[in-house]
Amino acid sequence: MQFGDIVILTGAGISKESGIETFRDRDGLWSKVNMEDVATPEGFARDPKYVLDFHNRCRRDLRGDNIRPNAAHDALARLEREWPGQVLLVTQNVDDLHDRAGSGNLIHMHGEMFKTRCDACGDIHDREDDTTLETPCPACGQAGGVRPHVVWFGEMPFQMDEIQAAVGSCSLFMSIGTSGVVYPAAGFVQEAIFRARAHTVELNLEPSEGASMFAEQHYGPATEVVPTFVDKLLAGQASF
Ligand code: BV8
């Protein structure tokens, strides 16, 4: 088996067993909140207070006592530590569970709930407490322009050049806990196949929108299928 570089894409499903709801499952976030109202620039322009309050609630929920990395997050951090090649973890998630599990080579392509940025000066800063329209930017001091450092629909995800370079040269592309509905993330598997001729593996609770594109699939809860697959990889038993 070759020890090539690995790119891993994760979505909300990897955090589900940590107590964080997904977006498109039956009881998911988009069944309770209108996506256009809280995850688009138009929604923010229409009612910035509503959007700031929504993100304040999300931030408080993510700091709940029982919200912590699970066995799947831990397995990916172990893979990064022990794999002889490069491991790049690209997450669509805005929670910090991969960070807390110890993943270091990590890109939050849709931003981070625990950061806000200033539309006036562009400063990006850590954010634990609530944000209001009166919250001043810690860098320039201006109020009224501090927004969640989260990628909304119609906005360009972060570090796309870095992601596409890695996807285009990896030996193994793994997709974990994502419905494969949101682009450009949902298109990475095709780039891995056609640009890198990579082996592709989907690890999910159930087949995603893009399931048929993957050479290998393992279905079940992330806390079961991810550690099992990582153990196989590190034991040299995965073939690609
Ligand atoms: C962009 C905000 C370009 C952050 C989010 C028509 C066709 C194709 C594309 C488009 C189109 N119209 C518009 C687009 C583009 C659009 C898009 O893809 N729309 C979709 C809905 C059709 N994309 C964008 O706008 C992106 N930007 O394209 O910019 C551009 C070009 C030039 C100039 C400027 C811009 C921006 C996308 C990011 C939007 N932000 N959220 C936040 O609040 O979190 S989207 C939201 O969806 C989250 O970010 C989330 O990460 C993302 C993906 O969702 P998933 O993570 O997959 O979660 P989901 O609930 O869907 O699925 C969970 C999965 O887990 C399921 O499969 C489930 O079975 C599984 N699961 C559940 N439990 C478990 C489990 N698996 C394992 N174990 C378990 N226990």
Short mmCIF file of N, CA and C and ligand atoms in Angstrom, two decimals, residues 11-14 16-17 22-25 30 35 39 55 92-94 110 113 150-157 177-184 203-206 208 220-222, ligand 1:
data_model
loop_
_atom_site.label_atom_id
_atom_site.label_comp_id
_atom_site.label_asym_id
_atom_site.label_seq_id
_atom_site.Cartn_x
_atom_site.Cartn_y
_atom_site.Cartn_z
N GLY A 11 -18.63 16.86 7.49
CA GLY A 11 -19.83 17.67 7.59
C GLY A 11 -20.49 17.42 8.94
N ALA A 12 -21.67 17.98 9.08
CA ALA A 12 -22.37 18.01 10.37
C ALA A 12 -22.57 16.63 10.99
N GLY A 13 -22.60 15.57 10.17
CA GLY A 13 -22.86 14.23 10.69
C GLY A 13 -21.79 13.74 11.64
N ILE A 14 -20.54 14.24 11.49
CA ILE A 14 -19.47 13.77 12.39
C ILE A 14 -19.66 14.34 13.80
N LYS A 16 -22.78 14.89 15.10
CA LYS A 16 -24.14 14.55 15.58
C LYS A 16 -24.08 13.81 16.91
N GLU A 17 -23.18 12.85 17.05
CA GLU A 17 -23.13 12.03 18.29
C GLU A 17 -22.46 12.79 19.43
N THR A 22 -27.70 18.22 13.00
CA THR A 22 -27.27 18.41 11.60
C THR A 22 -28.20 19.44 10.95
N PHE A 23 -28.06 19.63 9.66
CA PHE A 23 -28.87 20.63 8.96
C PHE A 23 -30.09 20.00 8.28
N ARG A 24 -29.85 18.89 7.55
CA ARG A 24 -30.90 18.39 6.64
C ARG A 24 -31.52 17.07 7.07
N ASP A 25 -31.11 16.57 8.25
CA ASP A 25 -31.83 15.39 8.75
C ASP A 25 -33.25 15.81 9.11
N TRP A 30 -32.38 23.12 9.57
CA TRP A 30 -33.18 23.77 8.51
C TRP A 30 -34.66 23.38 8.58
N MET A 35 -33.34 28.74 6.25
CA MET A 35 -31.95 28.91 5.81
C MET A 35 -31.72 30.30 5.22
N ALA A 39 -28.64 32.22 6.94
CA ALA A 39 -27.39 31.75 6.31
C ALA A 39 -27.19 32.36 4.92
N HIS A 55 -26.94 33.37 15.84
CA HIS A 55 -25.57 32.86 16.01
C HIS A 55 -25.15 32.91 17.48
N GLN A 92 -16.65 21.35 6.84
CA GLN A 92 -17.72 22.31 6.55
C GLN A 92 -18.30 22.81 7.87
N ASN A 93 -17.91 22.19 8.96
CA ASN A 93 -18.52 22.49 10.26
C ASN A 93 -17.95 23.77 10.86
N VAL A 94 -18.78 24.47 11.57
CA VAL A 94 -18.35 25.72 12.22
C VAL A 94 -18.14 25.50 13.72
N HIS A 110 -16.15 26.68 5.79
CA HIS A 110 -17.37 27.49 5.96
C HIS A 110 -17.28 28.41 7.16
N MET A 113 -17.81 29.29 14.18
CA MET A 113 -18.79 29.95 15.05
C MET A 113 -18.10 30.78 16.13
N VAL A 150 -18.62 33.31 9.33
CA VAL A 150 -19.23 32.08 8.81
C VAL A 150 -19.57 32.33 7.36
N VAL A 151 -19.39 31.32 6.49
CA VAL A 151 -19.66 31.47 5.06
C VAL A 151 -21.14 31.23 4.80
N TRP A 152 -21.84 32.25 4.31
CA TRP A 152 -23.26 32.11 3.98
C TRP A 152 -23.43 31.73 2.51
N PHE A 153 -24.61 31.32 2.14
CA PHE A 153 -24.86 30.93 0.74
C PHE A 153 -24.59 32.13 -0.17
N GLY A 154 -23.87 31.86 -1.25
CA GLY A 154 -23.52 32.92 -2.19
C GLY A 154 -22.18 33.54 -1.86
N GLU A 155 -21.60 33.20 -0.68
CA GLU A 155 -20.27 33.71 -0.31
C GLU A 155 -19.22 32.64 -0.61
N MET A 156 -18.02 33.07 -0.95
CA MET A 156 -16.95 32.15 -1.30
C MET A 156 -16.40 31.46 -0.06
N PRO A 157 -16.37 30.13 -0.05
CA PRO A 157 -15.74 29.43 1.07
C PRO A 157 -14.27 29.82 1.20
N GLY A 177 -19.80 12.17 7.07
CA GLY A 177 -20.88 12.89 7.74
C GLY A 177 -21.40 14.10 6.99
N THR A 178 -21.48 13.98 5.65
CA THR A 178 -22.03 15.09 4.88
C THR A 178 -23.02 14.56 3.85
N SER A 179 -24.07 15.36 3.61
CA SER A 179 -25.14 14.93 2.71
C SER A 179 -24.75 15.10 1.25
N GLY A 180 -23.63 15.79 0.99
CA GLY A 180 -23.18 15.94 -0.39
C GLY A 180 -24.11 16.83 -1.21
N VAL A 181 -24.72 17.81 -0.55
CA VAL A 181 -25.70 18.68 -1.20
C VAL A 181 -25.11 20.06 -1.50
N VAL A 182 -24.19 20.50 -0.64
CA VAL A 182 -23.68 21.88 -0.72
C VAL A 182 -22.36 21.93 -1.49
N TYR A 183 -22.35 22.79 -2.51
CA TYR A 183 -21.13 23.00 -3.32
C TYR A 183 -20.39 24.23 -2.82
N PRO A 184 -19.12 24.35 -3.07
CA PRO A 184 -18.24 23.45 -3.83
C PRO A 184 -17.79 22.19 -3.09
N LEU A 203 -17.85 7.68 4.35
CA LEU A 203 -18.18 7.13 5.67
C LEU A 203 -19.33 7.97 6.18
N ASN A 204 -20.54 7.42 6.23
CA ASN A 204 -21.73 8.21 6.52
C ASN A 204 -22.78 7.32 7.18
N LEU A 205 -23.80 7.99 7.77
CA LEU A 205 -24.86 7.17 8.37
C LEU A 205 -25.65 6.45 7.27
N GLU A 206 -25.83 7.17 6.16
CA GLU A 206 -26.57 6.57 5.02
C GLU A 206 -26.00 7.15 3.73
N SER A 208 -25.05 9.33 0.73
CA SER A 208 -25.25 10.76 0.49
C SER A 208 -25.70 10.96 -0.96
N GLY A 220 -22.89 3.76 8.72
CA GLY A 220 -23.12 3.54 10.14
C GLY A 220 -22.78 4.83 10.88
N PRO A 221 -22.99 4.85 12.21
CA PRO A 221 -22.65 6.06 12.98
C PRO A 221 -21.16 6.36 12.88
N ALA A 222 -20.81 7.63 12.78
CA ALA A 222 -19.41 8.02 12.61
C ALA A 222 -18.51 7.47 13.71
C1 BV8 B 1 -20.56 29.31 -3.18
C2 BV8 B 1 -23.54 28.41 7.06
C3 BV8 B 1 -19.67 30.51 -4.98
C4 BV8 B 1 -22.57 28.05 8.09
C5 BV8 B 1 -23.79 26.96 5.21
C6 BV8 B 1 -27.40 25.11 -7.46
C7 BV8 B 1 -26.67 23.98 -7.69
C8 BV8 B 1 -25.43 23.79 -7.10
C9 BV8 B 1 -24.91 24.75 -6.24
C10 BV8 B 1 -25.64 25.86 -5.99
C11 BV8 B 1 -26.88 26.06 -6.61
N1 BV8 B 1 -27.36 27.23 -6.17
C12 BV8 B 1 -26.46 27.80 -5.30
C13 BV8 B 1 -25.42 26.98 -5.21
C14 BV8 B 1 -24.22 27.18 -4.40
C15 BV8 B 1 -24.55 26.90 -2.93
C16 BV8 B 1 -25.11 25.51 -2.76
O1 BV8 B 1 -24.39 24.54 -2.86
N2 BV8 B 1 -26.41 25.45 -2.49
C17 BV8 B 1 -27.03 24.13 -2.34
C18 BV8 B 1 -27.98 24.16 -1.13
C19 BV8 B 1 -27.77 23.79 -3.64
N3 BV8 B 1 -23.28 27.00 -2.24
C20 BV8 B 1 -22.85 28.19 -1.78
O2 BV8 B 1 -23.50 29.21 -1.84
C21 BV8 B 1 -21.43 28.22 -1.22
N4 BV8 B 1 -20.73 29.28 -1.84
O3 BV8 B 1 -20.97 28.47 -3.94
O4 BV8 B 1 -19.89 30.42 -3.57
C22 BV8 B 1 -19.16 31.83 -5.29
C23 BV8 B 1 -18.57 31.98 -6.52
C24 BV8 B 1 -18.09 33.21 -6.86
C25 BV8 B 1 -18.20 34.26 -5.97
C26 BV8 B 1 -18.79 34.09 -4.73
C27 BV8 B 1 -19.29 32.87 -4.39
C28 BV8 B 1 -21.44 28.45 0.28
C29 BV8 B 1 -21.94 27.22 0.99
C30 BV8 B 1 -21.86 27.39 2.51
C31 BV8 B 1 -23.18 27.80 3.02
N5 BV8 B 1 -23.17 27.84 4.49
N6 BV8 B 1 -23.99 27.17 6.50
C32 BV8 B 1 -23.32 27.42 9.17
O5 BV8 B 1 -24.27 28.08 9.69
O6 BV8 B 1 -22.94 26.29 9.49
S1 BV8 B 1 -24.37 25.54 4.54
C33 BV8 B 1 -24.49 24.25 5.66
O7 BV8 B 1 -24.49 23.07 4.83
C34 BV8 B 1 -23.33 24.06 6.63
O8 BV8 B 1 -22.20 24.85 6.37
C35 BV8 B 1 -22.98 22.60 6.42
O9 BV8 B 1 -21.71 22.32 6.76
C36 BV8 B 1 -23.23 22.47 4.97
C37 BV8 B 1 -23.29 21.07 4.44
O10 BV8 B 1 -24.23 20.34 5.22
P1 BV8 B 1 -23.73 18.95 5.88
O11 BV8 B 1 -22.54 19.26 6.73
O12 BV8 B 1 -23.57 17.94 4.82
O13 BV8 B 1 -24.94 18.60 6.84
P2 BV8 B 1 -26.32 17.91 6.43
O14 BV8 B 1 -27.25 18.09 7.57
O15 BV8 B 1 -26.71 18.38 5.08
O16 BV8 B 1 -25.94 16.35 6.30
C38 BV8 B 1 -25.55 15.63 7.44
C39 BV8 B 1 -25.12 14.24 6.97
O17 BV8 B 1 -24.63 13.52 8.10
C40 BV8 B 1 -26.26 13.42 6.39
O18 BV8 B 1 -25.80 12.76 5.22
C41 BV8 B 1 -26.56 12.37 7.49
O19 BV8 B 1 -26.97 11.14 6.95
C42 BV8 B 1 -25.22 12.22 8.14
N7 BV8 B 1 -25.28 11.80 9.55
C43 BV8 B 1 -26.23 12.10 10.47
N8 BV8 B 1 -25.90 11.52 11.65
C44 BV8 B 1 -24.72 10.87 11.45
C45 BV8 B 1 -24.32 11.05 10.12
N9 BV8 B 1 -23.20 10.51 9.62
C46 BV8 B 1 -22.44 9.78 10.47
N10 BV8 B 1 -22.76 9.56 11.76
C47 BV8 B 1 -23.88 10.08 12.28
N11 BV8 B 1 -24.19 9.83 13.58
#
